[in-house]
Amino acid sequence: MLTVIMECRDQEPELAQTLAVLVAGAIDGLVSDVVVLDHGSSDGTARLAEAAGCRFYRQWNMAEILNAARGDWILLVEPGARPQNGWIEEICEYVVSSRQPAQFSASRLHRRPFLQRIGRRPPLEQGLLMTKGEALAAATSAGGLDHIARGRKAQRLSSELVPSWVARQNRRPAV
């Protein structure tokens, strides 16, 4: 029903956090497959992805990746992003009643400082849920997931997403 796609580079700890949350979606039958597109990681990203049963690619054509997706819906997220309570039920209901793209709500507990909230945020900071057909129409051979997500008008889900920058921030050693 849902294919999750992430791009990463040397983000093993962040990827582990996201995959841990996605397990519940797989158990409930929502997440049918997870695809990890790697940009030359030198850490244990490949081992982690393969151990978790993800499809792992070091080189890819986005249209081929999307055509091979098992789900009719695609969820694009950044490694380290973590959907919060209720996301499985909400997405199950949403895909039955809508064909429009959707994004998670921003986490109320994890907000960027005020000045960082002004301006443009990364296109996948709140994830993006879209139909496979719409993702295929937006895919280009040269563009990545940000390219597919950029400029999309999306409905707001009530489920929150802890953004990936929280995981990255927690990984940095204290100075």
Short mmCIF file of N, CA and C in Angstrom, two decimals:
data_model
loop_
_atom_site.label_atom_id
_atom_site.label_comp_id
_atom_site.label_asym_id
_atom_site.label_seq_id
_atom_site.Cartn_x
_atom_site.Cartn_y
_atom_site.Cartn_z
N MET A 1 0.81 -1.19 0.00
CA MET A 1 0.00 0.00 0.00
C MET A 1 0.86 1.27 0.00
N LEU A 2 1.99 1.28 0.77
CA LEU A 2 2.82 2.47 0.91
C LEU A 2 4.29 2.09 0.76
N THR A 3 4.99 2.79 -0.12
CA THR A 3 6.43 2.64 -0.26
C THR A 3 7.09 3.87 0.34
N VAL A 4 8.05 3.66 1.21
CA VAL A 4 8.79 4.75 1.84
C VAL A 4 10.14 4.85 1.13
N ILE A 5 10.51 6.07 0.74
CA ILE A 5 11.79 6.29 0.05
C ILE A 5 12.57 7.37 0.79
N MET A 6 13.86 7.08 1.01
CA MET A 6 14.77 8.02 1.67
C MET A 6 16.08 8.09 0.90
N GLU A 7 16.69 9.26 0.90
CA GLU A 7 18.04 9.44 0.39
C GLU A 7 18.96 9.69 1.57
N CYS A 8 20.16 9.11 1.54
CA CYS A 8 21.06 9.33 2.68
C CYS A 8 22.52 9.27 2.25
N ARG A 9 23.34 9.78 3.16
CA ARG A 9 24.80 9.68 3.04
C ARG A 9 25.37 9.73 4.45
N ASP A 10 25.98 8.64 4.85
CA ASP A 10 26.59 8.52 6.17
C ASP A 10 25.60 8.91 7.28
N GLN A 11 24.41 8.34 7.22
CA GLN A 11 23.37 8.65 8.20
C GLN A 11 22.84 7.39 8.87
N GLU A 12 23.72 6.48 9.18
CA GLU A 12 23.30 5.22 9.79
C GLU A 12 22.46 5.42 11.05
N PRO A 13 22.88 6.25 12.03
CA PRO A 13 22.06 6.41 13.23
C PRO A 13 20.68 6.99 12.93
N GLU A 14 20.63 7.97 12.03
CA GLU A 14 19.35 8.58 11.67
C GLU A 14 18.45 7.59 10.95
N LEU A 15 19.03 6.82 10.04
CA LEU A 15 18.26 5.81 9.32
C LEU A 15 17.68 4.79 10.29
N ALA A 16 18.46 4.38 11.27
CA ALA A 16 17.98 3.41 12.26
C ALA A 16 16.76 3.95 13.02
N GLN A 17 16.78 5.23 13.35
CA GLN A 17 15.64 5.82 14.07
C GLN A 17 14.38 5.81 13.22
N THR A 18 14.50 6.15 11.95
CA THR A 18 13.33 6.16 11.07
C THR A 18 12.81 4.75 10.84
N LEU A 19 13.72 3.81 10.57
CA LEU A 19 13.30 2.43 10.33
C LEU A 19 12.60 1.83 11.54
N ALA A 20 13.05 2.19 12.74
CA ALA A 20 12.42 1.67 13.96
C ALA A 20 10.95 2.08 14.04
N VAL A 21 10.64 3.29 13.62
CA VAL A 21 9.25 3.77 13.64
C VAL A 21 8.44 3.11 12.53
N LEU A 22 9.06 2.87 11.38
CA LEU A 22 8.35 2.29 10.24
C LEU A 22 7.96 0.83 10.45
N VAL A 23 8.63 0.16 11.39
CA VAL A 23 8.32 -1.25 11.66
C VAL A 23 6.84 -1.43 12.02
N ALA A 24 6.32 -0.52 12.84
CA ALA A 24 4.91 -0.62 13.23
C ALA A 24 4.00 -0.53 12.01
N GLY A 25 4.36 0.33 11.06
CA GLY A 25 3.58 0.45 9.83
C GLY A 25 3.64 -0.81 8.98
N ALA A 26 4.78 -1.47 8.97
CA ALA A 26 4.92 -2.72 8.23
C ALA A 26 4.10 -3.83 8.89
N ILE A 27 4.15 -3.88 10.22
CA ILE A 27 3.38 -4.90 10.95
C ILE A 27 1.89 -4.73 10.70
N ASP A 28 1.42 -3.48 10.65
CA ASP A 28 0.00 -3.20 10.41
C ASP A 28 -0.39 -3.33 8.94
N GLY A 29 0.56 -3.61 8.07
CA GLY A 29 0.25 -3.81 6.65
C GLY A 29 0.23 -2.53 5.84
N LEU A 30 0.60 -1.41 6.42
CA LEU A 30 0.61 -0.15 5.67
C LEU A 30 1.88 -0.01 4.82
N VAL A 31 3.03 -0.21 5.43
CA VAL A 31 4.31 -0.05 4.72
C VAL A 31 4.64 -1.37 4.02
N SER A 32 4.66 -1.32 2.70
CA SER A 32 4.94 -2.54 1.94
C SER A 32 6.43 -2.69 1.62
N ASP A 33 7.13 -1.57 1.46
CA ASP A 33 8.57 -1.64 1.22
C ASP A 33 9.21 -0.30 1.52
N VAL A 34 10.52 -0.37 1.77
CA VAL A 34 11.32 0.82 2.07
C VAL A 34 12.51 0.81 1.12
N VAL A 35 12.75 1.95 0.51
CA VAL A 35 13.85 2.10 -0.45
C VAL A 35 14.83 3.13 0.11
N VAL A 36 16.10 2.76 0.14
CA VAL A 36 17.16 3.67 0.59
C VAL A 36 18.06 3.96 -0.60
N LEU A 37 18.15 5.24 -0.96
CA LEU A 37 18.99 5.69 -2.06
C LEU A 37 20.23 6.33 -1.44
N ASP A 38 21.37 5.73 -1.68
CA ASP A 38 22.59 6.14 -0.98
C ASP A 38 23.49 6.98 -1.88
N HIS A 39 24.07 8.01 -1.28
CA HIS A 39 24.99 8.91 -1.98
C HIS A 39 26.42 8.69 -1.52
N GLY A 40 26.88 7.45 -1.48
CA GLY A 40 28.28 7.16 -1.18
C GLY A 40 28.60 7.05 0.29
N SER A 41 27.75 6.47 1.08
CA SER A 41 28.01 6.32 2.51
C SER A 41 29.23 5.45 2.76
N SER A 42 29.98 5.82 3.79
CA SER A 42 31.14 5.02 4.19
C SER A 42 30.92 4.41 5.57
N ASP A 43 29.76 4.63 6.16
CA ASP A 43 29.45 4.05 7.47
C ASP A 43 28.66 2.75 7.27
N GLY A 44 27.90 2.34 8.23
CA GLY A 44 27.15 1.09 8.15
C GLY A 44 25.75 1.22 7.57
N THR A 45 25.51 2.29 6.81
CA THR A 45 24.18 2.51 6.24
C THR A 45 23.73 1.33 5.38
N ALA A 46 24.59 0.83 4.52
CA ALA A 46 24.22 -0.28 3.63
C ALA A 46 23.87 -1.53 4.44
N ARG A 47 24.69 -1.87 5.42
CA ARG A 47 24.42 -3.06 6.25
C ARG A 47 23.09 -2.93 6.98
N LEU A 48 22.85 -1.75 7.54
CA LEU A 48 21.60 -1.51 8.27
C LEU A 48 20.39 -1.65 7.35
N ALA A 49 20.45 -1.00 6.20
CA ALA A 49 19.33 -1.05 5.26
C ALA A 49 19.05 -2.48 4.80
N GLU A 50 20.09 -3.20 4.47
CA GLU A 50 19.90 -4.58 4.01
C GLU A 50 19.41 -5.49 5.14
N ALA A 51 19.92 -5.30 6.36
CA ALA A 51 19.46 -6.10 7.50
C ALA A 51 17.99 -5.83 7.82
N ALA A 52 17.54 -4.61 7.55
CA ALA A 52 16.14 -4.24 7.81
C ALA A 52 15.21 -4.65 6.67
N GLY A 53 15.77 -5.20 5.60
CA GLY A 53 14.94 -5.64 4.47
C GLY A 53 14.61 -4.55 3.48
N CYS A 54 15.34 -3.46 3.53
CA CYS A 54 15.12 -2.36 2.58
C CYS A 54 15.76 -2.70 1.24
N ARG A 55 15.26 -2.08 0.20
CA ARG A 55 15.95 -2.12 -1.08
C ARG A 55 16.96 -0.98 -1.04
N PHE A 56 18.23 -1.29 -1.28
CA PHE A 56 19.32 -0.34 -1.13
C PHE A 56 19.98 -0.12 -2.49
N TYR A 57 20.12 1.15 -2.87
CA TYR A 57 20.72 1.48 -4.17
C TYR A 57 21.84 2.50 -3.99
N ARG A 58 22.96 2.24 -4.65
CA ARG A 58 24.05 3.22 -4.71
C ARG A 58 23.95 4.04 -6.00
N GLN A 59 23.36 3.46 -7.01
CA GLN A 59 23.10 4.15 -8.28
C GLN A 59 21.67 3.83 -8.66
N TRP A 60 20.99 4.82 -9.24
CA TRP A 60 19.59 4.57 -9.55
C TRP A 60 19.09 5.56 -10.58
N ASN A 61 17.98 5.17 -11.17
CA ASN A 61 17.18 6.02 -12.03
C ASN A 61 15.86 6.19 -11.28
N MET A 62 15.48 7.42 -10.98
CA MET A 62 14.32 7.65 -10.13
C MET A 62 13.04 7.04 -10.71
N ALA A 63 12.86 7.14 -12.01
CA ALA A 63 11.66 6.56 -12.62
C ALA A 63 11.63 5.04 -12.42
N GLU A 64 12.77 4.39 -12.55
CA GLU A 64 12.83 2.94 -12.33
C GLU A 64 12.53 2.59 -10.87
N ILE A 65 13.05 3.39 -9.95
CA ILE A 65 12.79 3.15 -8.53
C ILE A 65 11.30 3.26 -8.26
N LEU A 66 10.68 4.31 -8.77
CA LEU A 66 9.24 4.51 -8.55
C LEU A 66 8.40 3.44 -9.23
N ASN A 67 8.78 3.05 -10.44
CA ASN A 67 8.05 1.97 -11.12
C ASN A 67 8.12 0.66 -10.36
N ALA A 68 9.24 0.41 -9.67
CA ALA A 68 9.41 -0.84 -8.92
C ALA A 68 8.77 -0.78 -7.53
N ALA A 69 8.32 0.39 -7.11
CA ALA A 69 7.71 0.53 -5.80
C ALA A 69 6.47 -0.36 -5.70
N ARG A 70 6.35 -1.05 -4.59
CA ARG A 70 5.21 -1.96 -4.39
C ARG A 70 3.93 -1.21 -4.04
N GLY A 71 4.07 -0.07 -3.39
CA GLY A 71 2.90 0.68 -2.94
C GLY A 71 2.31 1.56 -4.01
N ASP A 72 1.01 1.85 -3.89
CA ASP A 72 0.33 2.79 -4.77
C ASP A 72 0.57 4.23 -4.30
N TRP A 73 1.03 4.36 -3.07
CA TRP A 73 1.36 5.65 -2.48
C TRP A 73 2.83 5.64 -2.09
N ILE A 74 3.45 6.81 -2.17
CA ILE A 74 4.87 6.98 -1.86
C ILE A 74 4.98 7.96 -0.70
N LEU A 75 5.80 7.61 0.28
CA LEU A 75 6.10 8.52 1.38
C LEU A 75 7.58 8.85 1.29
N LEU A 76 7.89 10.12 1.06
CA LEU A 76 9.27 10.60 0.99
C LEU A 76 9.61 11.21 2.34
N VAL A 77 10.65 10.71 2.98
CA VAL A 77 11.09 11.26 4.27
C VAL A 77 12.61 11.30 4.30
N GLU A 78 13.12 12.11 5.21
CA GLU A 78 14.56 12.19 5.42
C GLU A 78 14.96 11.20 6.50
N PRO A 79 16.13 10.57 6.41
CA PRO A 79 16.59 9.70 7.49
C PRO A 79 16.67 10.49 8.79
N GLY A 80 16.13 9.94 9.83
CA GLY A 80 16.08 10.61 11.12
C GLY A 80 14.71 11.16 11.44
N ALA A 81 13.87 11.36 10.44
CA ALA A 81 12.50 11.82 10.66
C ALA A 81 11.69 10.68 11.29
N ARG A 82 10.82 11.05 12.22
CA ARG A 82 10.05 10.03 12.93
C ARG A 82 8.59 10.43 13.04
N PRO A 83 7.70 9.76 12.29
CA PRO A 83 6.27 10.02 12.47
C PRO A 83 5.86 9.66 13.90
N GLN A 84 4.95 10.45 14.44
CA GLN A 84 4.51 10.27 15.82
C GLN A 84 3.19 9.51 15.89
N ASN A 85 2.73 9.27 17.10
CA ASN A 85 1.52 8.48 17.36
C ASN A 85 0.37 8.83 16.42
N GLY A 86 -0.30 7.80 15.95
CA GLY A 86 -1.48 7.96 15.12
C GLY A 86 -1.21 8.04 13.63
N TRP A 87 0.05 8.03 13.23
CA TRP A 87 0.36 8.21 11.81
C TRP A 87 -0.15 7.08 10.95
N ILE A 88 -0.12 5.87 11.45
CA ILE A 88 -0.53 4.72 10.64
C ILE A 88 -2.02 4.80 10.32
N GLU A 89 -2.83 5.01 11.34
CA GLU A 89 -4.28 5.09 11.14
C GLU A 89 -4.65 6.26 10.25
N GLU A 90 -3.99 7.40 10.47
CA GLU A 90 -4.32 8.58 9.67
C GLU A 90 -3.97 8.39 8.20
N ILE A 91 -2.81 7.82 7.91
CA ILE A 91 -2.44 7.60 6.51
C ILE A 91 -3.37 6.57 5.88
N CYS A 92 -3.72 5.52 6.61
CA CYS A 92 -4.66 4.52 6.08
C CYS A 92 -5.98 5.18 5.67
N GLU A 93 -6.50 6.05 6.51
CA GLU A 93 -7.75 6.76 6.19
C GLU A 93 -7.55 7.74 5.05
N TYR A 94 -6.43 8.44 5.06
CA TYR A 94 -6.19 9.47 4.05
C TYR A 94 -6.11 8.87 2.64
N VAL A 95 -5.39 7.79 2.47
CA VAL A 95 -5.20 7.24 1.11
C VAL A 95 -6.49 6.66 0.54
N VAL A 96 -7.44 6.33 1.40
CA VAL A 96 -8.73 5.83 0.94
C VAL A 96 -9.62 6.97 0.45
N SER A 97 -9.47 8.14 1.07
CA SER A 97 -10.41 9.23 0.79
C SER A 97 -9.84 10.38 -0.05
N SER A 98 -8.55 10.35 -0.36
CA SER A 98 -7.96 11.48 -1.08
C SER A 98 -6.95 11.00 -2.12
N ARG A 99 -6.68 11.87 -3.07
CA ARG A 99 -5.63 11.63 -4.06
C ARG A 99 -4.61 12.76 -4.02
N GLN A 100 -4.79 13.72 -3.11
CA GLN A 100 -3.91 14.87 -3.01
C GLN A 100 -2.67 14.55 -2.18
N PRO A 101 -1.54 15.19 -2.45
CA PRO A 101 -0.36 15.02 -1.60
C PRO A 101 -0.65 15.53 -0.19
N ALA A 102 0.09 15.01 0.77
CA ALA A 102 -0.08 15.43 2.16
C ALA A 102 1.28 15.46 2.85
N GLN A 103 1.35 16.27 3.90
CA GLN A 103 2.55 16.36 4.73
C GLN A 103 2.14 16.22 6.18
N PHE A 104 3.07 15.75 6.99
CA PHE A 104 2.83 15.67 8.42
C PHE A 104 2.82 17.09 8.99
N SER A 105 2.23 17.23 10.16
CA SER A 105 2.30 18.49 10.90
C SER A 105 3.66 18.57 11.57
N ALA A 106 4.11 19.80 11.78
CA ALA A 106 5.38 20.00 12.47
C ALA A 106 5.24 19.58 13.93
N SER A 107 6.27 19.00 14.46
CA SER A 107 6.28 18.58 15.85
C SER A 107 6.22 19.82 16.76
N ARG A 108 5.29 19.81 17.69
CA ARG A 108 5.17 20.93 18.63
C ARG A 108 6.32 20.93 19.64
N LEU A 109 6.92 19.77 19.85
CA LEU A 109 8.02 19.68 20.82
C LEU A 109 9.39 19.97 20.21
N HIS A 110 9.47 19.97 18.90
CA HIS A 110 10.75 20.16 18.22
C HIS A 110 10.60 21.24 17.16
N ARG A 111 10.75 22.46 17.59
CA ARG A 111 10.61 23.60 16.68
C ARG A 111 11.96 24.29 16.53
N ARG A 112 12.23 24.70 15.32
CA ARG A 112 13.45 25.47 15.07
C ARG A 112 13.33 26.82 15.79
N PRO A 113 14.47 27.42 16.12
CA PRO A 113 14.43 28.77 16.68
C PRO A 113 13.71 29.71 15.71
N PHE A 114 13.12 30.76 16.25
CA PHE A 114 12.27 31.66 15.47
C PHE A 114 12.91 32.12 14.17
N LEU A 115 14.13 32.62 14.22
CA LEU A 115 14.75 33.15 13.01
C LEU A 115 15.01 32.08 11.96
N GLN A 116 15.18 30.84 12.38
CA GLN A 116 15.37 29.75 11.41
C GLN A 116 14.05 29.32 10.78
N ARG A 117 12.93 29.68 11.41
CA ARG A 117 11.61 29.34 10.85
C ARG A 117 11.19 30.30 9.76
N ILE A 118 11.84 31.46 9.71
CA ILE A 118 11.52 32.44 8.68
C ILE A 118 12.22 32.01 7.40
N GLY A 119 11.50 32.06 6.32
CA GLY A 119 12.09 31.68 5.05
C GLY A 119 11.70 30.26 4.66
N ARG A 120 12.42 29.73 3.73
CA ARG A 120 12.07 28.42 3.17
C ARG A 120 12.69 27.30 3.98
N ARG A 121 11.88 26.30 4.23
CA ARG A 121 12.42 25.12 4.90
C ARG A 121 12.67 24.04 3.84
N PRO A 122 13.52 23.07 4.17
CA PRO A 122 13.79 22.00 3.19
C PRO A 122 12.49 21.32 2.76
N PRO A 123 12.36 20.97 1.48
CA PRO A 123 11.10 20.43 0.95
C PRO A 123 10.60 19.17 1.66
N LEU A 124 11.50 18.38 2.23
CA LEU A 124 11.07 17.13 2.87
C LEU A 124 11.09 17.21 4.40
N GLU A 125 11.21 18.39 4.96
CA GLU A 125 11.29 18.50 6.42
C GLU A 125 10.06 17.90 7.10
N GLN A 126 8.89 17.99 6.49
CA GLN A 126 7.67 17.41 7.06
C GLN A 126 7.23 16.17 6.28
N GLY A 127 8.14 15.61 5.48
CA GLY A 127 7.81 14.44 4.69
C GLY A 127 6.84 14.83 3.57
N LEU A 128 6.57 13.89 2.69
CA LEU A 128 5.59 14.12 1.63
C LEU A 128 4.98 12.78 1.24
N LEU A 129 3.67 12.72 1.31
CA LEU A 129 2.89 11.55 0.91
C LEU A 129 2.23 11.88 -0.42
N MET A 130 2.42 11.05 -1.42
CA MET A 130 1.82 11.31 -2.72
C MET A 130 1.57 9.99 -3.46
N THR A 131 0.71 10.04 -4.45
CA THR A 131 0.45 8.84 -5.23
C THR A 131 1.68 8.49 -6.05
N LYS A 132 1.78 7.24 -6.37
CA LYS A 132 2.89 6.76 -7.20
C LYS A 132 2.87 7.46 -8.56
N GLY A 133 1.69 7.62 -9.13
CA GLY A 133 1.57 8.29 -10.42
C GLY A 133 2.06 9.72 -10.40
N GLU A 134 1.72 10.46 -9.34
CA GLU A 134 2.17 11.84 -9.24
C GLU A 134 3.69 11.90 -9.05
N ALA A 135 4.22 10.98 -8.27
CA ALA A 135 5.67 10.94 -8.08
C ALA A 135 6.38 10.63 -9.40
N LEU A 136 5.84 9.69 -10.15
CA LEU A 136 6.43 9.36 -11.45
C LEU A 136 6.40 10.55 -12.40
N ALA A 137 5.30 11.30 -12.39
CA ALA A 137 5.18 12.46 -13.27
C ALA A 137 6.20 13.54 -12.91
N ALA A 138 6.56 13.62 -11.63
CA ALA A 138 7.51 14.65 -11.18
C ALA A 138 8.96 14.20 -11.25
N ALA A 139 9.20 12.92 -11.42
CA ALA A 139 10.57 12.38 -11.39
C ALA A 139 11.33 12.75 -12.65
N THR A 140 12.60 13.04 -12.45
CA THR A 140 13.52 13.24 -13.57
C THR A 140 14.74 12.37 -13.29
N SER A 141 15.48 12.07 -14.32
CA SER A 141 16.66 11.23 -14.12
C SER A 141 17.71 11.93 -13.29
N ALA A 142 17.79 13.25 -13.37
CA ALA A 142 18.82 13.99 -12.65
C ALA A 142 18.39 14.44 -11.26
N GLY A 143 17.10 14.56 -11.04
CA GLY A 143 16.61 15.09 -9.77
C GLY A 143 16.42 14.02 -8.71
N GLY A 144 16.57 14.42 -7.47
CA GLY A 144 16.37 13.51 -6.35
C GLY A 144 15.00 13.72 -5.74
N LEU A 145 14.86 13.29 -4.49
CA LEU A 145 13.59 13.38 -3.80
C LEU A 145 13.20 14.83 -3.54
N ASP A 146 14.17 15.70 -3.25
CA ASP A 146 13.87 17.12 -3.06
C ASP A 146 13.23 17.70 -4.31
N HIS A 147 13.70 17.28 -5.47
CA HIS A 147 13.15 17.78 -6.73
C HIS A 147 11.68 17.37 -6.87
N ILE A 148 11.37 16.15 -6.49
CA ILE A 148 9.98 15.67 -6.57
C ILE A 148 9.10 16.46 -5.61
N ALA A 149 9.61 16.77 -4.42
CA ALA A 149 8.82 17.43 -3.38
C ALA A 149 8.72 18.94 -3.55
N ARG A 150 9.69 19.56 -4.16
CA ARG A 150 9.76 21.02 -4.21
C ARG A 150 8.52 21.62 -4.89
N GLY A 151 7.92 22.57 -4.21
CA GLY A 151 6.79 23.31 -4.78
C GLY A 151 5.45 22.60 -4.73
N ARG A 152 5.38 21.44 -4.13
CA ARG A 152 4.12 20.70 -4.06
C ARG A 152 3.17 21.33 -3.05
N LYS A 153 1.95 21.50 -3.44
CA LYS A 153 0.89 21.90 -2.51
C LYS A 153 0.41 20.63 -1.84
N ALA A 154 0.39 20.63 -0.52
CA ALA A 154 0.03 19.40 0.20
C ALA A 154 -0.94 19.70 1.33
N GLN A 155 -1.86 18.78 1.54
CA GLN A 155 -2.75 18.84 2.70
C GLN A 155 -1.91 18.61 3.95
N ARG A 156 -2.36 19.11 5.06
CA ARG A 156 -1.65 18.92 6.33
C ARG A 156 -2.33 17.81 7.11
N LEU A 157 -1.57 16.76 7.44
CA LEU A 157 -2.07 15.69 8.30
C LEU A 157 -2.01 16.17 9.74
N SER A 158 -2.85 15.63 10.60
CA SER A 158 -2.79 16.02 12.01
C SER A 158 -1.65 15.31 12.74
N SER A 159 -1.21 14.19 12.22
CA SER A 159 -0.08 13.47 12.82
C SER A 159 1.19 14.30 12.68
N GLU A 160 1.98 14.32 13.73
CA GLU A 160 3.21 15.10 13.72
C GLU A 160 4.40 14.27 13.28
N LEU A 161 5.42 14.96 12.82
CA LEU A 161 6.67 14.34 12.41
C LEU A 161 7.81 15.06 13.12
N VAL A 162 8.62 14.29 13.84
CA VAL A 162 9.84 14.86 14.40
C VAL A 162 10.81 14.94 13.22
N PRO A 163 11.27 16.15 12.87
CA PRO A 163 12.10 16.29 11.67
C PRO A 163 13.49 15.69 11.86
N SER A 164 14.14 15.40 10.75
CA SER A 164 15.44 14.75 10.77
C SER A 164 16.52 15.60 11.44
N TRP A 165 16.38 16.91 11.40
CA TRP A 165 17.42 17.76 12.00
C TRP A 165 17.54 17.52 13.50
N VAL A 166 16.47 17.03 14.15
CA VAL A 166 16.53 16.72 15.58
C VAL A 166 17.48 15.56 15.80
N ALA A 167 17.39 14.53 14.98
CA ALA A 167 18.28 13.38 15.10
C ALA A 167 19.73 13.78 14.81
N ARG A 168 19.93 14.61 13.81
CA ARG A 168 21.29 15.07 13.48
C ARG A 168 21.86 15.91 14.63
N GLN A 169 21.03 16.76 15.19
CA GLN A 169 21.47 17.62 16.28
C GLN A 169 21.84 16.79 17.51
N ASN A 170 21.08 15.75 17.79
CA ASN A 170 21.37 14.89 18.94
C ASN A 170 22.60 14.03 18.74
N ARG A 171 22.99 13.82 17.49
CA ARG A 171 24.18 13.00 17.19
C ARG A 171 25.47 13.78 17.38
N ARG A 172 25.42 15.07 17.18
CA ARG A 172 26.65 15.89 17.27
C ARG A 172 27.22 15.85 18.68
N PRO A 173 28.53 15.64 18.78
CA PRO A 173 29.15 15.67 20.12
C PRO A 173 29.09 17.07 20.71
N ALA A 174 28.92 17.14 22.02
CA ALA A 174 28.89 18.43 22.70
C ALA A 174 30.27 19.06 22.68
N VAL A 175 30.32 20.36 22.46
CA VAL A 175 31.59 21.06 22.40
C VAL A 175 31.78 21.91 23.63
#
